[in-house]
Amino acid sequence: MKPVNIVHLFPELLNLYGDGGNVMALRRRCEWRGIPVQVSEVGMGDAMDFAHADIVFIGGGADREQLIVKDAMMGHKAELQSYVADGGVLLAVCGGYQFLGHRYVMGEESVEGLGIVDMETVRGEGRLIGNAVIESDIASMPIVGFENHGGRTTLGSGVKPLGRVLGATHGNNGEDGLEGVHQGNLVGTYLHGPLLPKNPQVADYLIARALERRGDSCELAPLDDAVENEANRVMASRLGVL
Ligand code: GLN
């Protein structure tokens, strides 16, 4: 089987709160099952071959980093749009998630988005910070994580969120009860954590979609997730959800 190619986009700038752990979790969960895997890091100015990507990951970043990376990101706009339109698996977290929309307006300045998802982000008063928990149809367990964002994201009508906030979680904008986006094989979310080590079901969802898209079997051998599941349960119950 040809290796599952995980592409980590701009790891030097978009990598907040351990977001790189998402790539480690994807890699390990493939390796533990004997699925060949490789990780390609694409930095600013690097060319990138999306034709051979199986999972693309974009992490979070402060407004400052988003401003630094925006031109390089737009340099991949057309390729990323066609990769997603072709069913490519993409996970984007927080600052990376905001790039999926039309734009991120931060006061005087505005960052153009990739236009892959019909959504817009505007920086609001104060920041939405805290441990977070949501319910989503891609996981039977609650999805737990940590959010810290000034941007408020509003999905266009008919755009499917990743899930609904539980407890005191803020989610996309602190108002409509929605969190993230889930469109085809694309998942965007405000949840750091990192997300995937804390939520193995989400990691496996992405791996399975990547294998399925290539025509490989997406039946994943079960792993011993007792520790991960217990950590998830403790956090969900601390947040008053279980
Ligand atoms: N800079 C963005 C915001 O504050 C994203 C922050 C993040 O990735 N945690 O909204």
Short mmCIF file of C-alpha atoms and ligand atoms in Angstrom, two decimals:
data_model
loop_
_atom_site.label_atom_id
_atom_site.label_comp_id
_atom_site.label_asym_id
_atom_site.label_seq_id
_atom_site.Cartn_x
_atom_site.Cartn_y
_atom_site.Cartn_z
CA MET A 1 0.00 0.00 0.00
CA LYS A 2 1.36 3.43 -0.78
CA PRO A 3 2.00 5.55 2.33
CA VAL A 4 -0.71 7.83 3.64
CA ASN A 5 0.79 11.24 2.92
CA ILE A 6 0.04 13.76 5.67
CA VAL A 7 0.86 17.30 4.63
CA HIS A 8 1.48 19.79 7.42
CA LEU A 9 1.08 23.26 5.95
CA PHE A 10 3.25 26.08 7.38
CA PRO A 11 4.26 24.26 10.59
CA GLU A 12 6.75 27.01 11.43
CA LEU A 13 4.00 29.64 11.77
CA LEU A 14 0.64 27.93 12.23
CA ASN A 15 1.17 25.71 15.26
CA LEU A 16 -0.44 26.93 18.48
CA TYR A 17 -1.11 25.07 21.73
CA GLY A 18 0.51 21.87 20.50
CA ASP A 19 -1.45 21.71 17.23
CA GLY A 20 1.44 19.72 15.74
CA GLY A 21 0.27 16.89 18.02
CA ASN A 22 -2.55 16.36 15.52
CA VAL A 23 -0.02 15.26 12.92
CA MET A 24 1.71 13.01 15.46
CA ALA A 25 -1.60 11.38 16.38
CA LEU A 26 -2.48 10.72 12.74
CA ARG A 27 0.97 9.28 12.09
CA ARG A 28 1.00 7.06 15.18
CA ARG A 29 -2.52 5.74 14.68
CA CYS A 30 -1.54 4.67 11.16
CA GLU A 31 1.77 3.13 12.32
CA TRP A 32 0.14 1.22 15.18
CA ARG A 33 -2.06 -0.46 12.57
CA GLY A 34 0.75 -1.18 10.13
CA ILE A 35 -0.55 1.41 7.64
CA PRO A 36 2.46 3.03 5.91
CA VAL A 37 2.54 6.76 6.51
CA GLN A 38 4.70 9.76 5.71
CA VAL A 39 4.61 13.37 6.84
CA SER A 40 5.53 16.23 4.50
CA GLU A 41 6.09 19.65 5.99
CA VAL A 42 5.40 22.49 3.57
CA GLY A 43 6.90 25.81 4.66
CA MET A 44 6.50 29.32 3.30
CA GLY A 45 7.83 29.47 -0.24
CA ASP A 46 7.83 25.68 -0.69
CA ALA A 47 6.05 24.13 -3.65
CA MET A 48 3.46 21.57 -2.72
CA ASP A 49 2.13 18.62 -4.64
CA PHE A 50 -1.50 18.28 -3.64
CA ALA A 51 -1.98 15.44 -6.11
CA HIS A 52 -0.15 13.16 -3.67
CA ALA A 53 -1.68 14.50 -0.44
CA ASP A 54 -4.03 12.26 1.55
CA ILE A 55 -4.56 14.46 4.62
CA VAL A 56 -3.74 18.17 4.80
CA PHE A 57 -3.40 19.80 8.22
CA ILE A 58 -3.41 23.56 8.92
CA GLY A 59 -2.91 24.64 12.54
CA GLY A 60 -3.75 27.80 14.44
CA GLY A 61 -1.86 31.04 14.76
CA ALA A 62 -2.10 34.45 16.35
CA ASP A 63 -3.33 37.34 14.15
CA ARG A 64 0.32 38.33 13.69
CA GLU A 65 1.26 34.95 12.23
CA GLN A 66 -1.84 34.93 10.02
CA LEU A 67 -0.74 38.26 8.54
CA ILE A 68 2.76 36.89 7.90
CA VAL A 69 1.52 33.70 6.24
CA LYS A 70 -1.44 35.08 4.28
CA ASP A 71 0.31 35.65 0.94
CA ALA A 72 1.94 32.22 1.00
CA MET A 73 -1.44 30.70 1.87
CA MET A 74 -3.14 32.47 -1.04
CA GLY A 75 -0.38 31.13 -3.28
CA HIS A 76 -1.95 27.69 -2.73
CA LYS A 77 -5.57 28.91 -3.03
CA ALA A 78 -6.47 27.32 -6.36
CA GLU A 79 -4.72 24.03 -5.54
CA LEU A 80 -6.34 23.78 -2.10
CA GLN A 81 -9.76 24.56 -3.58
CA SER A 82 -9.45 21.78 -6.13
CA TYR A 83 -7.97 19.36 -3.58
CA VAL A 84 -11.04 19.83 -1.34
CA ALA A 85 -13.47 19.76 -4.29
CA ASP A 86 -11.91 16.41 -5.22
CA GLY A 87 -12.72 15.00 -1.76
CA GLY A 88 -9.30 15.63 -0.23
CA VAL A 89 -9.21 15.28 3.55
CA LEU A 90 -8.42 18.54 5.32
CA LEU A 91 -8.27 19.40 9.02
CA ALA A 92 -7.88 23.06 9.94
CA VAL A 93 -7.73 24.40 13.49
CA CYS A 94 -8.53 27.93 14.72
CA GLY A 95 -6.35 30.37 12.72
CA GLY A 96 -6.15 27.71 9.98
CA TYR A 97 -9.92 27.22 10.17
CA GLN A 98 -10.50 30.96 9.75
CA PHE A 99 -8.50 30.84 6.49
CA LEU A 100 -11.08 28.48 4.96
CA GLY A 101 -13.70 31.22 4.69
CA HIS A 102 -14.04 34.33 2.57
CA ARG A 103 -12.04 36.57 4.91
CA TYR A 104 -10.97 37.30 8.47
CA VAL A 105 -11.55 40.94 9.34
CA MET A 106 -9.29 42.08 12.19
CA GLY A 107 -10.14 45.72 12.82
CA GLU A 108 -8.46 47.89 10.18
CA GLU A 109 -6.79 44.93 8.53
CA SER A 110 -8.38 42.06 6.72
CA VAL A 111 -6.96 38.71 5.70
CA GLU A 112 -8.29 37.16 2.52
CA GLY A 113 -9.51 33.58 2.90
CA LEU A 114 -9.27 30.53 0.67
CA GLY A 115 -12.99 30.72 -0.13
CA ILE A 116 -13.42 26.98 0.35
CA VAL A 117 -16.23 27.33 2.90
CA ASP A 118 -19.04 29.89 2.80
CA MET A 119 -18.18 31.59 6.08
CA GLU A 120 -16.69 34.80 7.40
CA THR A 121 -14.76 35.72 10.54
CA VAL A 122 -14.70 39.10 12.24
CA ARG A 123 -12.61 39.93 15.31
CA GLY A 124 -14.86 40.90 18.21
CA GLU A 125 -14.52 42.46 21.65
CA GLY A 126 -12.45 40.31 23.96
CA ARG A 127 -11.40 36.72 23.42
CA LEU A 128 -13.38 33.49 23.68
CA ILE A 129 -11.20 31.31 25.90
CA GLY A 130 -11.56 28.06 27.78
CA ASN A 131 -11.74 24.30 27.80
CA ALA A 132 -14.44 23.27 25.38
CA VAL A 133 -16.72 20.37 24.61
CA ILE A 134 -19.05 19.76 21.69
CA GLU A 135 -21.27 17.04 20.32
CA SER A 136 -20.79 16.00 16.72
CA ASP A 137 -22.05 13.29 14.41
CA ILE A 138 -18.48 12.24 13.55
CA ALA A 139 -17.86 10.92 17.09
CA SER A 140 -20.04 9.00 19.53
CA MET A 141 -18.11 10.54 22.43
CA PRO A 142 -18.12 14.28 23.17
CA ILE A 143 -15.25 16.09 21.41
CA VAL A 144 -13.11 17.96 23.93
CA GLY A 145 -10.52 20.68 23.36
CA PHE A 146 -9.37 24.18 24.21
CA GLU A 147 -10.38 27.39 22.47
CA ASN A 148 -8.78 30.83 22.48
CA HIS A 149 -9.86 33.14 19.69
CA GLY A 150 -10.74 36.77 19.10
CA GLY A 151 -12.37 36.00 15.76
CA ARG A 152 -16.10 35.23 15.56
CA THR A 153 -17.02 32.98 12.67
CA THR A 154 -20.43 32.89 11.03
CA LEU A 155 -21.29 30.05 8.67
CA GLY A 156 -23.32 30.79 5.56
CA SER A 157 -26.85 29.43 5.53
CA GLY A 158 -26.92 25.69 4.90
CA VAL A 159 -23.24 25.20 5.84
CA LYS A 160 -22.94 22.25 8.21
CA PRO A 161 -21.11 22.86 11.49
CA LEU A 162 -18.83 20.23 13.00
CA GLY A 163 -21.13 20.18 16.00
CA ARG A 164 -23.04 21.99 18.72
CA VAL A 165 -21.46 23.48 21.80
CA LEU A 166 -22.09 21.95 25.21
CA GLY A 167 -21.64 23.51 28.65
CA ALA A 168 -19.95 26.92 28.62
CA THR A 169 -18.19 26.36 25.29
CA HIS A 170 -18.21 29.42 23.00
CA GLY A 171 -17.77 27.74 19.60
CA ASN A 172 -17.79 29.69 16.36
CA ASN A 173 -18.99 33.00 17.74
CA GLY A 174 -20.35 32.62 21.28
CA GLU A 175 -23.88 33.13 20.02
CA ASP A 176 -25.38 30.59 17.67
CA GLY A 177 -24.33 27.42 19.53
CA LEU A 178 -22.44 26.07 16.53
CA GLU A 179 -18.83 24.91 16.43
CA GLY A 180 -16.57 24.41 13.45
CA VAL A 181 -17.51 23.21 10.01
CA HIS A 182 -17.87 19.79 8.40
CA GLN A 183 -18.19 19.78 4.64
CA GLY A 184 -17.41 16.60 2.71
CA ASN A 185 -14.00 15.44 3.93
CA LEU A 186 -13.13 18.84 5.36
CA VAL A 187 -13.22 19.51 9.11
CA GLY A 188 -12.58 22.96 10.55
CA THR A 189 -12.72 23.73 14.26
CA TYR A 190 -11.64 26.20 16.92
CA LEU A 191 -10.55 23.32 19.14
CA HIS A 192 -6.90 23.05 20.01
CA GLY A 193 -5.92 20.49 22.57
CA PRO A 194 -4.32 19.21 20.48
CA LEU A 195 -7.60 17.95 19.06
CA LEU A 196 -6.76 14.48 17.75
CA PRO A 197 -4.81 12.93 20.68
CA LYS A 198 -7.74 13.95 22.90
CA ASN A 199 -10.36 12.66 20.47
CA PRO A 200 -9.17 9.44 18.82
CA GLN A 201 -12.52 8.95 17.09
CA VAL A 202 -11.96 12.17 15.15
CA ALA A 203 -8.44 11.05 14.18
CA ASP A 204 -9.79 7.74 12.91
CA TYR A 205 -12.61 9.47 11.05
CA LEU A 206 -10.02 11.45 9.05
CA ILE A 207 -7.75 8.43 8.43
CA ALA A 208 -10.72 6.35 7.26
CA ARG A 209 -11.88 9.07 4.86
CA ALA A 210 -8.36 9.36 3.42
CA LEU A 211 -8.12 5.59 2.85
CA GLU A 212 -11.63 5.46 1.38
CA ARG A 213 -10.82 8.24 -1.10
CA ARG A 214 -7.84 6.23 -2.39
CA GLY A 215 -9.97 3.13 -2.75
CA ASP A 216 -8.20 1.32 0.12
CA SER A 217 -10.14 -0.45 2.84
CA CYS A 218 -11.27 2.03 5.47
CA GLU A 219 -12.01 -0.67 8.07
CA LEU A 220 -9.62 0.42 10.82
CA ALA A 221 -8.37 -2.17 13.31
CA PRO A 222 -9.41 -1.11 16.82
CA LEU A 223 -6.66 0.30 19.06
CA ASP A 224 -6.45 0.33 22.84
CA ASP A 225 -7.73 3.85 23.52
CA ALA A 226 -8.49 3.28 27.22
CA VAL A 227 -6.21 6.09 28.40
CA GLU A 228 -7.37 8.57 25.73
CA ASN A 229 -11.01 7.77 26.37
CA GLU A 230 -10.59 8.16 30.13
CA ALA A 231 -8.89 11.55 29.65
CA ASN A 232 -11.73 12.60 27.37
CA ARG A 233 -14.31 11.43 29.92
CA VAL A 234 -12.62 13.29 32.79
CA MET A 235 -12.58 16.56 30.83
CA ALA A 236 -16.16 16.19 29.61
CA SER A 237 -17.35 15.54 33.15
CA ARG A 238 -15.28 18.43 34.54
CA LEU A 239 -17.10 20.65 32.05
CA GLY A 240 -20.40 19.35 33.40
CA VAL A 241 -21.36 17.38 30.33
CA LEU A 242 -21.35 13.74 31.49
N1 GLN B 1 -5.74 34.74 15.55
C1 GLN B 1 -7.01 34.07 15.56
C2 GLN B 1 -7.96 34.65 16.58
O1 GLN B 1 -7.54 35.18 17.59
C3 GLN B 1 -6.82 32.57 15.76
C4 GLN B 1 -6.20 32.25 17.09
C5 GLN B 1 -5.86 30.80 17.25
O2 GLN B 1 -5.46 30.11 16.29
N2 GLN B 1 -5.91 30.33 18.50
O3 GLN B 1 -9.15 34.58 16.39
#
